[in-house]
């Protein structure tokens, strides 16, 4: 089998006119390199003293773990000097970070969740990093929050790393979804999935069942029907999985299908996951793999963001299943 590295893949995409610019290629390589370093820190665990709380809160009032802060710093340091970014924004930073004046500025905006699944760090369950790339709006020299408020359909690239038994990088530049595995000895990302395709049907759903009493009628209806199994209206038995790390749940769905849901409910009235650095990049990746991603009534990538850290309902995965949930939303109006 031909070993295709991430660099080689990106160069090939660059040669196919208009798909990846030299600057975007640099950006993706820099983020991927930062993910290697985060993967390394995570794999050392208690030996490197990286577990536990940081003793601070982020803007959303969530207690930061040491690794949330470490991963954020790694991504900032890796991305600020290369000349490929105009600004970056993160779950762990209140406001966007402009590129310091001593460095050249590029045409892209990077927005990321440095460590997804933080509650799983201390219990040795997979966590990850999610990122989305936007273009800096024309004429904007000092990008502020407003520059980032672009619909997901404007993304030029998105990806996530999952630090699991193997460290994997999933990427889309708008030309399908591809997967790379980190070869630790060589220190390089090697393509292991050339064209990820999510099966359109599934018998597996992922939702935090402890929120059941707060669900809206369409979600309750969908899950009740799944649970009713072969004797219910679906006529087949379903299985349930919930890792509580979106990266791991989405990777499973990319691998064998399924539907992942963190919908708007009576407790999470605006949703739980963040639009710009969780919902949008995952929606882009999933759609590019033949799946679908909605917030309930609407396609996620059509949502016009109003705030940098705004939340969103998320239902994504196998196309037929997501469409069925969408139908239940329109029928419950
Ligand atoms: P983060 O660690 O970046 O705050 O994100 C955690 C998210 C997501 O990864 C996961 O699907 C969800 O929160 C888990 O929520 P519950 O704790 O409600 O299960
Ligand atoms: Mn997250
Ligand atoms: Mn996070």
GROMACS .gro file of C-alpha atoms and ligand atoms in nm:
model
  354
    1UNK     CA    1   0.000   0.000   0.000
    2UNK     CA    2   0.125   0.350  -0.088
    3UNK     CA    3   0.198   0.549   0.231
    4UNK     CA    4   0.048   0.893   0.181
    5UNK     CA    5   0.146   1.150   0.442
    6UNK     CA    6  -0.068   1.449   0.539
    7UNK     CA    7   0.180   1.677   0.358
    8UNK     CA    8   0.153   1.472   0.042
    9UNK     CA    9  -0.227   1.472   0.059
   10UNK     CA   10  -0.233   1.851   0.103
   11UNK     CA   11   0.013   1.908  -0.183
   12UNK     CA   12  -0.205   1.692  -0.406
   13UNK     CA   13  -0.513   1.893  -0.305
   14UNK     CA   14  -0.317   2.215  -0.369
   15UNK     CA   15  -0.235   2.100  -0.723
   16UNK     CA   16  -0.603   2.039  -0.793
   17UNK     CA   17  -0.669   2.400  -0.870
   18UNK     CA   18  -0.834   2.611  -0.607
   19UNK     CA   19  -0.882   2.347  -0.339
   20UNK     CA   20  -0.598   2.422  -0.096
   21UNK     CA   21  -0.382   2.736  -0.107
   22UNK     CA   22  -0.019   2.730   0.014
   23UNK     CA   23  -0.125   2.930   0.318
   24UNK     CA   24  -0.410   2.693   0.405
   25UNK     CA   25  -0.174   2.398   0.367
   26UNK     CA   26   0.067   2.559   0.613
   27UNK     CA   27  -0.220   2.629   0.852
   28UNK     CA   28  -0.343   2.268   0.849
   29UNK     CA   29   0.011   2.135   0.892
   30UNK     CA   30   0.071   2.366   1.186
   31UNK     CA   31  -0.253   2.259   1.357
   32UNK     CA   32  -0.172   1.892   1.291
   33UNK     CA   33   0.174   1.941   1.440
   34UNK     CA   34   0.021   2.103   1.749
   35UNK     CA   35  -0.211   1.802   1.781
   36UNK     CA   36   0.094   1.572   1.787
   37UNK     CA   37   0.232   1.768   2.076
   38UNK     CA   38  -0.103   1.763   2.261
   39UNK     CA   39  -0.126   1.387   2.198
   40UNK     CA   40   0.218   1.347   2.352
   41UNK     CA   41   0.127   1.543   2.665
   42UNK     CA   42  -0.198   1.348   2.708
   43UNK     CA   43  -0.029   1.011   2.667
   44UNK     CA   44   0.210   1.086   2.955
   45UNK     CA   45  -0.082   1.146   3.194
   46UNK     CA   46   0.008   1.159   3.561
   47UNK     CA   47   0.379   1.107   3.481
   48UNK     CA   48   0.390   1.455   3.333
   49UNK     CA   49   0.165   1.606   3.601
   50UNK     CA   50  -0.091   1.714   3.340
   51UNK     CA   51  -0.404   1.567   3.500
   52UNK     CA   52  -0.651   1.751   3.722
   53UNK     CA   53  -0.797   2.100   3.739
   54UNK     CA   54  -0.625   2.424   3.646
   55UNK     CA   55  -0.803   2.615   3.922
   56UNK     CA   56  -0.966   2.858   3.675
   57UNK     CA   57  -1.295   2.891   3.482
   58UNK     CA   58  -1.349   2.968   3.114
   59UNK     CA   59  -1.596   3.231   2.988
   60UNK     CA   60  -1.875   2.973   2.994
   61UNK     CA   61  -1.823   2.917   3.365
   62UNK     CA   62  -1.676   2.570   3.314
   63UNK     CA   63  -1.384   2.470   3.537
   64UNK     CA   64  -1.074   2.441   3.319
   65UNK     CA   65  -0.859   2.130   3.338
   66UNK     CA   66  -0.482   2.164   3.322
   67UNK     CA   67  -0.491   2.002   2.979
   68UNK     CA   68  -0.754   2.249   2.851
   69UNK     CA   69  -0.505   2.525   2.923
   70UNK     CA   70  -0.199   2.334   2.797
   71UNK     CA   71  -0.372   2.238   2.470
   72UNK     CA   72  -0.489   2.596   2.418
   73UNK     CA   73  -0.136   2.733   2.475
   74UNK     CA   74   0.015   2.478   2.236
   75UNK     CA   75  -0.227   2.584   1.961
   76UNK     CA   76  -0.167   2.955   2.021
   77UNK     CA   77   0.211   2.921   2.019
   78UNK     CA   78   0.208   2.703   1.708
   79UNK     CA   79  -0.018   2.934   1.510
   80UNK     CA   80   0.080   3.289   1.596
   81UNK     CA   81   0.408   3.328   1.404
   82UNK     CA   82   0.358   3.144   1.072
   83UNK     CA   83   0.192   3.428   0.882
   84UNK     CA   84  -0.111   3.218   0.785
   85UNK     CA   85  -0.364   3.362   1.031
   86UNK     CA   86  -0.535   3.697   1.083
   87UNK     CA   87  -0.669   3.586   1.423
   88UNK     CA   88  -0.772   3.282   1.623
   89UNK     CA   89  -1.046   3.207   1.873
   90UNK     CA   90  -1.089   2.924   2.120
   91UNK     CA   91  -1.331   2.776   2.369
   92UNK     CA   92  -1.075   2.860   2.636
   93UNK     CA   93  -1.025   3.229   2.543
   94UNK     CA   94  -1.293   3.491   2.611
   95UNK     CA   95  -1.210   3.697   2.303
   96UNK     CA   96  -1.038   3.632   1.969
   97UNK     CA   97  -0.662   3.664   1.975
   98UNK     CA   98  -0.511   3.892   1.711
   99UNK     CA   99  -0.177   3.796   1.565
  100UNK     CA  100   0.092   4.007   1.740
  101UNK     CA  101   0.219   4.292   1.523
  102UNK     CA  102   0.572   4.152   1.514
  103UNK     CA  103   0.447   3.871   1.291
  104UNK     CA  104   0.298   3.888   0.942
  105UNK     CA  105  -0.077   3.835   0.911
  106UNK     CA  106  -0.249   3.587   0.685
  107UNK     CA  107  -0.594   3.562   0.534
  108UNK     CA  108  -0.747   3.291   0.754
  109UNK     CA  109  -0.926   3.271   1.088
  110UNK     CA  110  -0.884   2.964   1.305
  111UNK     CA  111  -1.139   2.868   1.569
  112UNK     CA  112  -1.097   2.565   1.791
  113UNK     CA  113  -1.192   2.354   2.089
  114UNK     CA  114  -0.842   2.273   2.217
  115UNK     CA  115  -0.956   1.980   2.426
  116UNK     CA  116  -1.293   1.821   2.368
  117UNK     CA  117  -1.425   1.581   2.630
  118UNK     CA  118  -1.236   1.736   2.922
  119UNK     CA  119  -1.443   1.541   3.176
  120UNK     CA  120  -1.280   1.225   3.039
  121UNK     CA  121  -0.916   1.329   3.083
  122UNK     CA  122  -0.872   1.212   3.439
  123UNK     CA  123  -1.045   0.877   3.372
  124UNK     CA  124  -0.827   0.787   3.072
  125UNK     CA  125  -1.103   0.793   2.810
  126UNK     CA  126  -1.049   0.939   2.459
  127UNK     CA  127  -1.044   1.316   2.420
  128UNK     CA  128  -0.965   1.533   2.119
  129UNK     CA  129  -0.915   1.868   1.948
  130UNK     CA  130  -1.166   2.021   1.704
  131UNK     CA  131  -1.090   2.305   1.458
  132UNK     CA  132  -1.256   2.510   1.189
  133UNK     CA  133  -1.099   2.744   0.932
  134UNK     CA  134  -1.272   3.053   0.794
  135UNK     CA  135  -1.155   3.331   0.565
  136UNK     CA  136  -1.095   3.669   0.725
  137UNK     CA  137  -1.361   3.900   0.577
  138UNK     CA  138  -1.223   4.130   0.310
  139UNK     CA  139  -1.091   4.466   0.434
  140UNK     CA  140  -1.078   4.356   0.800
  141UNK     CA  141  -0.731   4.429   0.941
  142UNK     CA  142  -0.796   4.377   1.312
  143UNK     CA  143  -1.047   4.089   1.325
  144UNK     CA  144  -1.270   4.100   1.630
  145UNK     CA  145  -1.554   3.868   1.735
  146UNK     CA  146  -1.769   3.991   1.442
  147UNK     CA  147  -1.522   3.860   1.184
  148UNK     CA  148  -1.579   3.507   1.315
  149UNK     CA  149  -1.959   3.521   1.295
  150UNK     CA  150  -1.985   3.333   0.965
  151UNK     CA  151  -2.222   3.049   0.881
  152UNK     CA  152  -2.067   2.700   0.878
  153UNK     CA  153  -2.116   2.682   0.501
  154UNK     CA  154  -1.834   2.941   0.474
  155UNK     CA  155  -1.576   2.706   0.631
  156UNK     CA  156  -1.279   2.631   0.408
  157UNK     CA  157  -1.153   2.341   0.618
  158UNK     CA  158  -1.239   2.158   0.938
  159UNK     CA  159  -1.091   1.871   1.130
  160UNK     CA  160  -1.051   1.696   1.459
  161UNK     CA  161  -0.793   1.483   1.633
  162UNK     CA  162  -0.896   1.203   1.864
  163UNK     CA  163  -0.643   1.093   2.123
  164UNK     CA  164  -0.759   0.735   2.165
  165UNK     CA  165  -0.586   0.395   2.149
  166UNK     CA  166  -0.444   0.541   1.826
  167UNK     CA  167  -0.419   0.914   1.759
  168UNK     CA  168  -0.628   0.995   1.455
  169UNK     CA  169  -0.679   1.312   1.252
  170UNK     CA  170  -0.995   1.355   1.047
  171UNK     CA  171  -0.993   1.634   0.792
  172UNK     CA  172  -1.201   1.796   0.523
  173UNK     CA  173  -1.101   2.073   0.285
  174UNK     CA  174  -1.440   2.050   0.114
  175UNK     CA  175  -1.339   1.759  -0.106
  176UNK     CA  176  -1.455   1.457   0.097
  177UNK     CA  177  -1.347   1.351   0.445
  178UNK     CA  178  -1.014   1.177   0.500
  179UNK     CA  179  -0.851   1.011   0.801
  180UNK     CA  180  -0.485   0.996   0.910
  181UNK     CA  181  -0.324   0.794   1.188
  182UNK     CA  182  -0.023   0.923   1.379
  183UNK     CA  183   0.283   0.707   1.324
  184UNK     CA  184   0.455   0.783   1.655
  185UNK     CA  185   0.797   0.642   1.559
  186UNK     CA  186   0.813   0.849   1.241
  187UNK     CA  187   0.627   1.144   1.390
  188UNK     CA  188   0.409   1.170   1.080
  189UNK     CA  189   0.041   1.154   0.993
  190UNK     CA  190  -0.026   0.872   0.748
  191UNK     CA  191  -0.351   0.849   0.552
  192UNK     CA  192  -0.548   0.548   0.670
  193UNK     CA  193  -0.893   0.637   0.531
  194UNK     CA  194  -0.900   0.786   0.185
  195UNK     CA  195  -1.271   0.851   0.158
  196UNK     CA  196  -1.481   0.823   0.471
  197UNK     CA  197  -1.846   0.740   0.402
  198UNK     CA  198  -2.107   0.723   0.675
  199UNK     CA  199  -2.360   0.444   0.617
  200UNK     CA  200  -2.698   0.610   0.550
  201UNK     CA  201  -2.883   0.376   0.786
  202UNK     CA  202  -2.796   0.273   1.138
  203UNK     CA  203  -2.909   0.081   1.444
  204UNK     CA  204  -2.706   0.286   1.692
  205UNK     CA  205  -2.785   0.615   1.865
  206UNK     CA  206  -2.584   0.835   2.101
  207UNK     CA  207  -2.751   1.068   2.348
  208UNK     CA  208  -2.708   1.151   2.716
  209UNK     CA  209  -3.014   0.966   2.853
  210UNK     CA  210  -2.992   1.149   3.187
  211UNK     CA  211  -3.150   1.447   3.007
  212UNK     CA  212  -3.457   1.243   2.904
  213UNK     CA  213  -3.700   1.425   3.131
  214UNK     CA  214  -3.602   1.755   2.963
  215UNK     CA  215  -3.638   1.643   2.600
  216UNK     CA  216  -3.871   1.809   2.351
  217UNK     CA  217  -4.143   1.594   2.182
  218UNK     CA  218  -3.953   1.515   1.857
  219UNK     CA  219  -3.650   1.381   2.045
  220UNK     CA  220  -3.866   1.188   2.289
  221UNK     CA  221  -4.057   1.035   1.998
  222UNK     CA  222  -3.740   0.937   1.810
  223UNK     CA  223  -3.566   0.781   2.111
  224UNK     CA  224  -3.883   0.605   2.235
  225UNK     CA  225  -3.917   0.445   1.891
  226UNK     CA  226  -3.551   0.335   1.894
  227UNK     CA  227  -3.592   0.183   2.239
  228UNK     CA  228  -3.913   0.004   2.138
  229UNK     CA  229  -3.686  -0.192   1.901
  230UNK     CA  230  -3.812  -0.480   1.687
  231UNK     CA  231  -4.160  -0.471   1.840
  232UNK     CA  232  -4.200  -0.094   1.783
  233UNK     CA  233  -4.261   0.117   1.470
  234UNK     CA  234  -3.896   0.095   1.360
  235UNK     CA  235  -3.911  -0.284   1.344
  236UNK     CA  236  -3.548  -0.329   1.450
  237UNK     CA  237  -3.344  -0.329   1.770
  238UNK     CA  238  -3.116  -0.033   1.838
  239UNK     CA  239  -2.796  -0.013   2.042
  240UNK     CA  240  -2.681   0.289   2.244
  241UNK     CA  241  -2.335   0.443   2.295
  242UNK     CA  242  -2.233   0.764   2.477
  243UNK     CA  243  -1.862   0.837   2.527
  244UNK     CA  244  -1.919   1.198   2.642
  245UNK     CA  245  -1.637   1.309   2.413
  246UNK     CA  246  -1.793   1.436   2.092
  247UNK     CA  247  -1.473   1.354   1.901
  248UNK     CA  248  -1.496   0.986   1.997
  249UNK     CA  249  -1.871   0.962   1.932
  250UNK     CA  250  -1.837   1.132   1.593
  251UNK     CA  251  -1.538   0.918   1.498
  252UNK     CA  252  -1.741   0.605   1.572
  253UNK     CA  253  -2.022   0.738   1.353
  254UNK     CA  254  -1.777   0.812   1.070
  255UNK     CA  255  -1.652   0.455   1.103
  256UNK     CA  256  -1.973   0.253   1.129
  257UNK     CA  257  -2.268   0.492   1.118
  258UNK     CA  258  -2.501   0.610   1.392
  259UNK     CA  259  -2.673   0.922   1.509
  260UNK     CA  260  -2.528   1.162   1.769
  261UNK     CA  261  -2.758   1.403   1.948
  262UNK     CA  262  -2.715   1.687   2.194
  263UNK     CA  263  -3.043   1.863   2.122
  264UNK     CA  264  -3.198   2.174   2.265
  265UNK     CA  265  -3.397   2.064   2.573
  266UNK     CA  266  -3.564   2.222   2.875
  267UNK     CA  267  -3.230   2.236   3.059
  268UNK     CA  268  -3.005   2.323   2.761
  269UNK     CA  269  -3.237   2.578   2.606
  270UNK     CA  270  -2.982   2.691   2.348
  271UNK     CA  271  -2.817   2.350   2.316
  272UNK     CA  272  -2.504   2.226   2.495
  273UNK     CA  273  -2.237   2.223   2.225
  274UNK     CA  274  -2.079   2.535   2.080
  275UNK     CA  275  -2.166   2.636   1.724
  276UNK     CA  276  -1.838   2.774   1.595
  277UNK     CA  277  -1.588   2.520   1.722
  278UNK     CA  278  -1.793   2.204   1.782
  279UNK     CA  279  -2.117   2.197   1.579
  280UNK     CA  280  -1.995   2.363   1.257
  281UNK     CA  281  -1.666   2.176   1.204
  282UNK     CA  282  -1.835   1.843   1.287
  283UNK     CA  283  -2.126   1.926   1.055
  284UNK     CA  284  -1.884   2.003   0.769
  285UNK     CA  285  -1.689   1.679   0.828
  286UNK     CA  286  -2.008   1.471   0.853
  287UNK     CA  287  -2.170   1.622   0.542
  288UNK     CA  288  -1.851   1.569   0.345
  289UNK     CA  289  -1.871   1.203   0.449
  290UNK     CA  290  -2.226   1.173   0.314
  291UNK     CA  291  -2.403   1.229   0.648
  292UNK     CA  292  -2.631   1.509   0.767
  293UNK     CA  293  -2.622   1.760   1.053
  294UNK     CA  294  -2.917   1.962   1.184
  295UNK     CA  295  -2.997   2.162   1.498
  296UNK     CA  296  -3.352   2.020   1.495
  297UNK     CA  297  -3.550   2.227   1.248
  298UNK     CA  298  -3.253   2.360   1.047
  299UNK     CA  299  -2.926   2.253   0.879
  300UNK     CA  300  -2.645   2.348   1.120
  301UNK     CA  301  -2.421   2.499   0.852
  302UNK     CA  302  -2.699   2.745   0.752
  303UNK     CA  303  -2.720   2.899   1.100
  304UNK     CA  304  -2.599   3.260   1.114
  305UNK     CA  305  -2.393   3.288   1.435
  306UNK     CA  306  -2.459   3.578   1.667
  307UNK     CA  307  -2.194   3.520   1.930
  308UNK     CA  308  -1.849   3.362   1.937
  309UNK     CA  309  -1.931   3.116   2.215
  310UNK     CA  310  -2.296   3.057   2.126
  311UNK     CA  311  -2.439   2.710   2.168
  312UNK     CA  312  -2.647   2.504   1.930
  313UNK     CA  313  -2.860   2.191   1.923
  314UNK     CA  314  -2.677   1.912   1.739
  315UNK     CA  315  -2.816   1.603   1.565
  316UNK     CA  316  -2.575   1.447   1.318
  317UNK     CA  317  -2.472   1.125   1.153
  318UNK     CA  318  -2.635   0.869   0.922
  319UNK     CA  319  -2.838   1.060   0.666
  320UNK     CA  320  -3.168   0.872   0.673
  321UNK     CA  321  -3.179   0.878   1.050
  322UNK     CA  322  -3.101   1.252   1.081
  323UNK     CA  323  -3.366   1.323   0.817
  324UNK     CA  324  -3.619   1.121   1.017
  325UNK     CA  325  -3.545   1.329   1.328
  326UNK     CA  326  -3.581   1.644   1.114
  327UNK     CA  327  -3.922   1.518   0.998
  328UNK     CA  328  -4.031   1.466   1.360
  329UNK     CA  329  -3.937   1.829   1.429
  330UNK     CA  330  -4.144   1.958   1.137
  331UNK     CA  331  -4.440   1.736   1.234
  332UNK     CA  332  -4.437   1.862   1.594
  333UNK     CA  333  -4.474   2.229   1.496
  334LIG     P1  334  -1.577   2.014   2.627
  334LIG     O1  335  -1.499   1.912   2.703
  334LIG     O2  336  -1.498   2.077   2.516
  334LIG     O3  337  -1.645   2.117   2.714
  334LIG     O4  338  -1.693   1.939   2.546
  334LIG     C1  339  -1.766   1.834   2.605
  334LIG     C2  340  -1.888   1.809   2.524
  334LIG     C3  341  -1.877   1.698   2.421
  334LIG     O5  342  -1.752   1.652   2.393
  334LIG     C4  343  -1.963   1.587   2.475
  334LIG     O6  344  -2.035   1.526   2.374
  334LIG     C5  345  -2.055   1.653   2.574
  334LIG     O7  346  -1.992   1.773   2.612
  334LIG     C6  347  -2.077   1.567   2.693
  334LIG     O8  348  -2.178   1.620   2.768
  334LIG     P2  349  -2.238   1.546   2.899
  334LIG     O9  350  -2.137   1.575   3.007
  334LIG    O10  351  -2.369   1.613   2.921
  334LIG    O11  352  -2.250   1.401   2.868
  335LIG    MN1  353  -1.589   2.028   2.336
  336LIG    MN1  354  -1.311   2.180   2.524
   0.00000   0.00000   0.00000
